[in-house]
């Protein structure tokens, strides 16, 4: 249902995201080549063998630690334009890379922080709704950490960083996460336990 909501409410945000990609050299290449992040396209053994701190190694660690798979991302069903359908698919497939770049787990607090970042980055209504209503299930202690440290950081990072859909992640597996964060303008994550 979250995927359907993203598709059916993204009619303004998706063309904007596509245009950002078209106007960026790396984003344009992604739109032209349409790479997919799936187990069938990833060399997991190679990624596991990359140095600690590299995007590929940390992405595999994230997938393993959280017992998630890139294959759980459903293909779009309610976006008629082929290019816009790819943009929403790409957004879905890089979601776990956002967790990796932001250093956020898949628990409720981590998901809400990622949704705040994605809401600022993408303008997708489902991200805005997730950011706004996700905290309803958090304890008062976690709400305080979210409000005082994590949301301000996610908003600053989202505003400060370039469009994360313009990164050809598949060609950057060897790049250190810290280097990619700096390149994109993502601020270092707060030193709080999430």
mmCIF file of C-alpha atoms in Angstrom:
data_model
loop_
_atom_site.group_PDB
_atom_site.id
_atom_site.type_symbol
_atom_site.label_atom_id
_atom_site.label_comp_id
_atom_site.label_asym_id
_atom_site.label_seq_id
_atom_site.Cartn_x
_atom_site.Cartn_y
_atom_site.Cartn_z
ATOM 1 C CA UNK A 1 0.000 0.000 0.000
ATOM 2 C CA UNK A 2 2.907 2.361 0.666
ATOM 3 C CA UNK A 3 4.181 1.714 -2.870
ATOM 4 C CA UNK A 4 0.719 2.394 -4.339
ATOM 5 C CA UNK A 5 0.464 5.615 -2.322
ATOM 6 C CA UNK A 6 3.855 6.711 -3.649
ATOM 7 C CA UNK A 7 2.790 6.124 -7.223
ATOM 8 C CA UNK A 8 -0.661 7.645 -7.046
ATOM 9 C CA UNK A 9 0.379 10.789 -5.169
ATOM 10 C CA UNK A 10 3.689 11.462 -6.912
ATOM 11 C CA UNK A 11 2.259 13.130 -10.030
ATOM 12 C CA UNK A 12 3.982 16.455 -9.296
ATOM 13 C CA UNK A 13 7.143 15.206 -7.623
ATOM 14 C CA UNK A 14 8.070 12.521 -10.175
ATOM 15 C CA UNK A 15 8.376 14.892 -13.171
ATOM 16 C CA UNK A 16 10.458 17.226 -10.997
ATOM 17 C CA UNK A 17 12.776 14.369 -10.002
ATOM 18 C CA UNK A 18 13.041 13.237 -13.621
ATOM 19 C CA UNK A 19 13.969 16.777 -14.675
ATOM 20 C CA UNK A 20 16.660 16.957 -11.980
ATOM 21 C CA UNK A 21 18.076 13.722 -13.347
ATOM 22 C CA UNK A 22 17.897 14.900 -16.970
ATOM 23 C CA UNK A 23 19.800 18.069 -16.073
ATOM 24 C CA UNK A 24 22.677 16.266 -14.343
ATOM 25 C CA UNK A 25 25.327 14.307 -16.285
ATOM 26 C CA UNK A 26 25.267 11.252 -14.004
ATOM 27 C CA UNK A 27 21.489 11.395 -13.566
ATOM 28 C CA UNK A 28 21.033 11.640 -17.332
ATOM 29 C CA UNK A 29 23.175 8.526 -17.837
ATOM 30 C CA UNK A 30 21.083 6.678 -15.260
ATOM 31 C CA UNK A 31 17.893 7.629 -17.116
ATOM 32 C CA UNK A 32 19.404 6.503 -20.418
ATOM 33 C CA UNK A 33 20.888 3.203 -19.178
ATOM 34 C CA UNK A 34 18.239 2.400 -16.533
ATOM 35 C CA UNK A 35 20.355 0.246 -14.224
ATOM 36 C CA UNK A 36 18.572 -1.904 -11.663
ATOM 37 C CA UNK A 37 19.648 -2.771 -8.128
ATOM 38 C CA UNK A 38 18.601 -6.392 -7.699
ATOM 39 C CA UNK A 39 20.298 -9.525 -6.424
ATOM 40 C CA UNK A 40 20.565 -10.629 -10.051
ATOM 41 C CA UNK A 41 22.584 -7.504 -10.931
ATOM 42 C CA UNK A 42 24.761 -7.370 -7.801
ATOM 43 C CA UNK A 43 27.930 -9.359 -7.321
ATOM 44 C CA UNK A 44 27.438 -9.863 -3.591
ATOM 45 C CA UNK A 45 30.710 -11.759 -3.106
ATOM 46 C CA UNK A 46 32.633 -8.915 -4.743
ATOM 47 C CA UNK A 47 30.827 -6.296 -2.645
ATOM 48 C CA UNK A 48 31.512 -8.281 0.551
ATOM 49 C CA UNK A 49 35.197 -8.353 -0.369
ATOM 50 C CA UNK A 50 35.498 -4.578 -0.717
ATOM 51 C CA UNK A 51 37.297 -2.613 2.012
ATOM 52 C CA UNK A 52 35.529 -1.683 5.232
ATOM 53 C CA UNK A 53 33.864 1.685 4.861
ATOM 54 C CA UNK A 54 33.349 1.379 1.096
ATOM 55 C CA UNK A 55 29.821 1.918 -0.185
ATOM 56 C CA UNK A 56 29.541 -1.625 -1.524
ATOM 57 C CA UNK A 57 30.789 -3.282 1.670
ATOM 58 C CA UNK A 58 28.629 -1.107 3.913
ATOM 59 C CA UNK A 59 25.564 -1.670 1.704
ATOM 60 C CA UNK A 60 25.976 -5.455 1.954
ATOM 61 C CA UNK A 61 26.483 -5.121 5.720
ATOM 62 C CA UNK A 62 23.268 -3.085 5.936
ATOM 63 C CA UNK A 63 21.345 -5.719 3.949
ATOM 64 C CA UNK A 64 22.717 -8.552 6.105
ATOM 65 C CA UNK A 65 22.329 -6.805 9.467
ATOM 66 C CA UNK A 66 18.735 -5.832 8.724
ATOM 67 C CA UNK A 67 17.821 -9.018 6.855
ATOM 68 C CA UNK A 68 16.513 -7.093 3.845
ATOM 69 C CA UNK A 69 16.859 -7.656 0.126
ATOM 70 C CA UNK A 70 16.808 -5.254 -2.820
ATOM 71 C CA UNK A 71 14.405 -7.690 -4.490
ATOM 72 C CA UNK A 72 11.529 -6.669 -2.217
ATOM 73 C CA UNK A 73 10.936 -3.463 -4.216
ATOM 74 C CA UNK A 74 7.772 -3.905 -6.266
ATOM 75 C CA UNK A 75 7.657 -2.631 -9.854
ATOM 76 C CA UNK A 76 5.389 0.374 -10.402
ATOM 77 C CA UNK A 77 1.843 -0.417 -11.494
ATOM 78 C CA UNK A 78 0.094 2.949 -11.504
ATOM 79 C CA UNK A 79 2.566 5.201 -13.331
ATOM 80 C CA UNK A 80 1.778 5.192 -17.042
ATOM 81 C CA UNK A 81 4.780 7.156 -18.280
ATOM 82 C CA UNK A 82 7.691 4.734 -18.757
ATOM 83 C CA UNK A 83 10.343 7.255 -17.734
ATOM 84 C CA UNK A 84 8.487 8.334 -14.600
ATOM 85 C CA UNK A 85 7.892 4.675 -13.741
ATOM 86 C CA UNK A 86 11.656 4.163 -13.867
ATOM 87 C CA UNK A 87 12.218 7.197 -11.605
ATOM 88 C CA UNK A 88 9.909 5.769 -8.899
ATOM 89 C CA UNK A 89 11.532 2.338 -9.335
ATOM 90 C CA UNK A 90 14.987 3.881 -8.958
ATOM 91 C CA UNK A 91 13.839 5.751 -5.853
ATOM 92 C CA UNK A 92 12.633 2.464 -4.342
ATOM 93 C CA UNK A 93 15.810 0.605 -5.227
ATOM 94 C CA UNK A 94 18.131 3.229 -3.700
ATOM 95 C CA UNK A 95 16.119 3.469 -0.463
ATOM 96 C CA UNK A 96 18.403 0.997 1.322
ATOM 97 C CA UNK A 97 21.400 2.955 0.032
ATOM 98 C CA UNK A 98 19.894 6.000 1.767
ATOM 99 C CA UNK A 99 19.926 4.037 5.009
ATOM 100 C CA UNK A 100 23.568 3.163 4.310
ATOM 101 C CA UNK A 101 24.595 6.741 3.495
ATOM 102 C CA UNK A 102 22.675 8.188 6.429
ATOM 103 C CA UNK A 103 23.824 5.484 8.851
ATOM 104 C CA UNK A 104 20.228 4.710 9.867
ATOM 105 C CA UNK A 105 18.843 1.258 10.775
ATOM 106 C CA UNK A 106 15.472 -0.107 9.662
ATOM 107 C CA UNK A 107 13.769 0.329 13.036
ATOM 108 C CA UNK A 108 10.913 2.827 13.272
ATOM 109 C CA UNK A 109 13.162 5.695 14.361
ATOM 110 C CA UNK A 110 15.651 5.033 11.549
ATOM 111 C CA UNK A 111 12.861 4.790 8.959
ATOM 112 C CA UNK A 112 11.344 8.084 10.099
ATOM 113 C CA UNK A 113 14.716 9.835 9.826
ATOM 114 C CA UNK A 114 15.242 8.452 6.319
ATOM 115 C CA UNK A 115 11.709 9.566 5.370
ATOM 116 C CA UNK A 116 12.491 13.112 6.544
ATOM 117 C CA UNK A 117 15.607 13.151 4.368
ATOM 118 C CA UNK A 118 13.728 11.645 1.405
ATOM 119 C CA UNK A 119 10.808 14.064 1.836
ATOM 120 C CA UNK A 120 13.180 17.014 1.527
ATOM 121 C CA UNK A 121 15.084 15.381 -1.345
ATOM 122 C CA UNK A 122 12.166 14.093 -3.416
ATOM 123 C CA UNK A 123 9.027 15.990 -2.444
ATOM 124 C CA UNK A 124 7.124 12.699 -2.722
ATOM 125 C CA UNK A 125 3.923 12.972 -0.637
ATOM 126 C CA UNK A 126 4.356 9.440 0.744
ATOM 127 C CA UNK A 127 7.721 10.486 2.198
ATOM 128 C CA UNK A 128 6.160 13.588 3.733
ATOM 129 C CA UNK A 129 3.372 11.465 5.235
ATOM 130 C CA UNK A 130 5.860 8.898 6.563
ATOM 131 C CA UNK A 131 7.950 11.672 8.118
ATOM 132 C CA UNK A 132 4.903 13.350 9.663
ATOM 133 C CA UNK A 133 2.974 10.329 10.929
ATOM 134 C CA UNK A 134 5.725 7.754 11.512
ATOM 135 C CA UNK A 135 6.694 9.288 14.863
ATOM 136 C CA UNK A 136 3.243 8.506 16.306
ATOM 137 C CA UNK A 137 4.517 5.044 17.235
ATOM 138 C CA UNK A 138 7.681 6.241 18.994
ATOM 139 C CA UNK A 139 8.296 6.467 22.736
ATOM 140 C CA UNK A 140 8.625 9.903 24.320
ATOM 141 C CA UNK A 141 12.396 9.411 24.713
ATOM 142 C CA UNK A 142 12.804 8.578 21.028
ATOM 143 C CA UNK A 143 10.529 11.465 20.058
ATOM 144 C CA UNK A 144 12.784 13.841 21.968
ATOM 145 C CA UNK A 145 15.915 12.546 20.184
ATOM 146 C CA UNK A 146 14.065 12.702 16.869
ATOM 147 C CA UNK A 147 12.859 16.265 17.379
ATOM 148 C CA UNK A 148 16.015 17.743 18.877
ATOM 149 C CA UNK A 149 18.759 15.979 16.923
ATOM 150 C CA UNK A 150 17.727 13.651 14.121
ATOM 151 C CA UNK A 151 15.056 15.637 12.260
ATOM 152 C CA UNK A 152 17.075 18.878 12.222
ATOM 153 C CA UNK A 153 20.065 16.889 10.901
ATOM 154 C CA UNK A 154 17.955 15.084 8.265
ATOM 155 C CA UNK A 155 16.423 18.369 7.087
ATOM 156 C CA UNK A 156 19.799 20.146 6.909
ATOM 157 C CA UNK A 157 21.314 17.176 5.078
ATOM 158 C CA UNK A 158 18.379 16.925 2.670
ATOM 159 C CA UNK A 159 18.545 20.628 1.853
ATOM 160 C CA UNK A 160 22.344 20.742 1.719
ATOM 161 C CA UNK A 161 22.914 17.676 -0.446
ATOM 162 C CA UNK A 162 22.614 17.279 -4.171
ATOM 163 C CA UNK A 163 19.916 14.975 -5.569
ATOM 164 C CA UNK A 164 20.644 11.426 -4.431
ATOM 165 C CA UNK A 165 18.957 9.993 -7.527
ATOM 166 C CA UNK A 166 21.801 11.477 -9.585
ATOM 167 C CA UNK A 167 24.317 9.000 -8.194
ATOM 168 C CA UNK A 168 25.220 5.949 -10.283
ATOM 169 C CA UNK A 169 25.722 3.840 -7.151
ATOM 170 C CA UNK A 170 26.538 0.744 -9.192
ATOM 171 C CA UNK A 171 29.714 2.472 -10.373
ATOM 172 C CA UNK A 172 30.686 3.744 -6.934
ATOM 173 C CA UNK A 173 30.791 0.600 -4.825
ATOM 174 C CA UNK A 174 34.520 1.118 -4.101
ATOM 175 C CA UNK A 175 34.058 4.731 -2.977
ATOM 176 C CA UNK A 176 34.251 5.267 0.792
ATOM 177 C CA UNK A 177 30.860 6.145 2.303
ATOM 178 C CA UNK A 178 32.428 9.168 4.015
ATOM 179 C CA UNK A 179 33.743 10.437 0.678
ATOM 180 C CA UNK A 180 30.366 10.018 -1.021
ATOM 181 C CA UNK A 181 28.611 11.775 1.869
ATOM 182 C CA UNK A 182 31.029 14.692 1.550
ATOM 183 C CA UNK A 183 30.642 14.809 -2.226
ATOM 184 C CA UNK A 184 26.850 14.889 -1.958
ATOM 185 C CA UNK A 185 26.812 17.326 0.962
ATOM 186 C CA UNK A 186 25.279 14.915 3.477
ATOM 187 C CA UNK A 187 26.343 15.958 6.954
ATOM 188 C CA UNK A 188 27.891 13.305 9.243
ATOM 189 C CA UNK A 189 25.169 11.490 11.226
ATOM 190 C CA UNK A 190 24.610 12.650 14.823
ATOM 191 C CA UNK A 191 26.339 10.559 17.461
ATOM 192 C CA UNK A 192 23.110 9.259 18.987
ATOM 193 C CA UNK A 193 21.954 5.687 19.415
ATOM 194 C CA UNK A 194 19.067 5.067 17.009
#
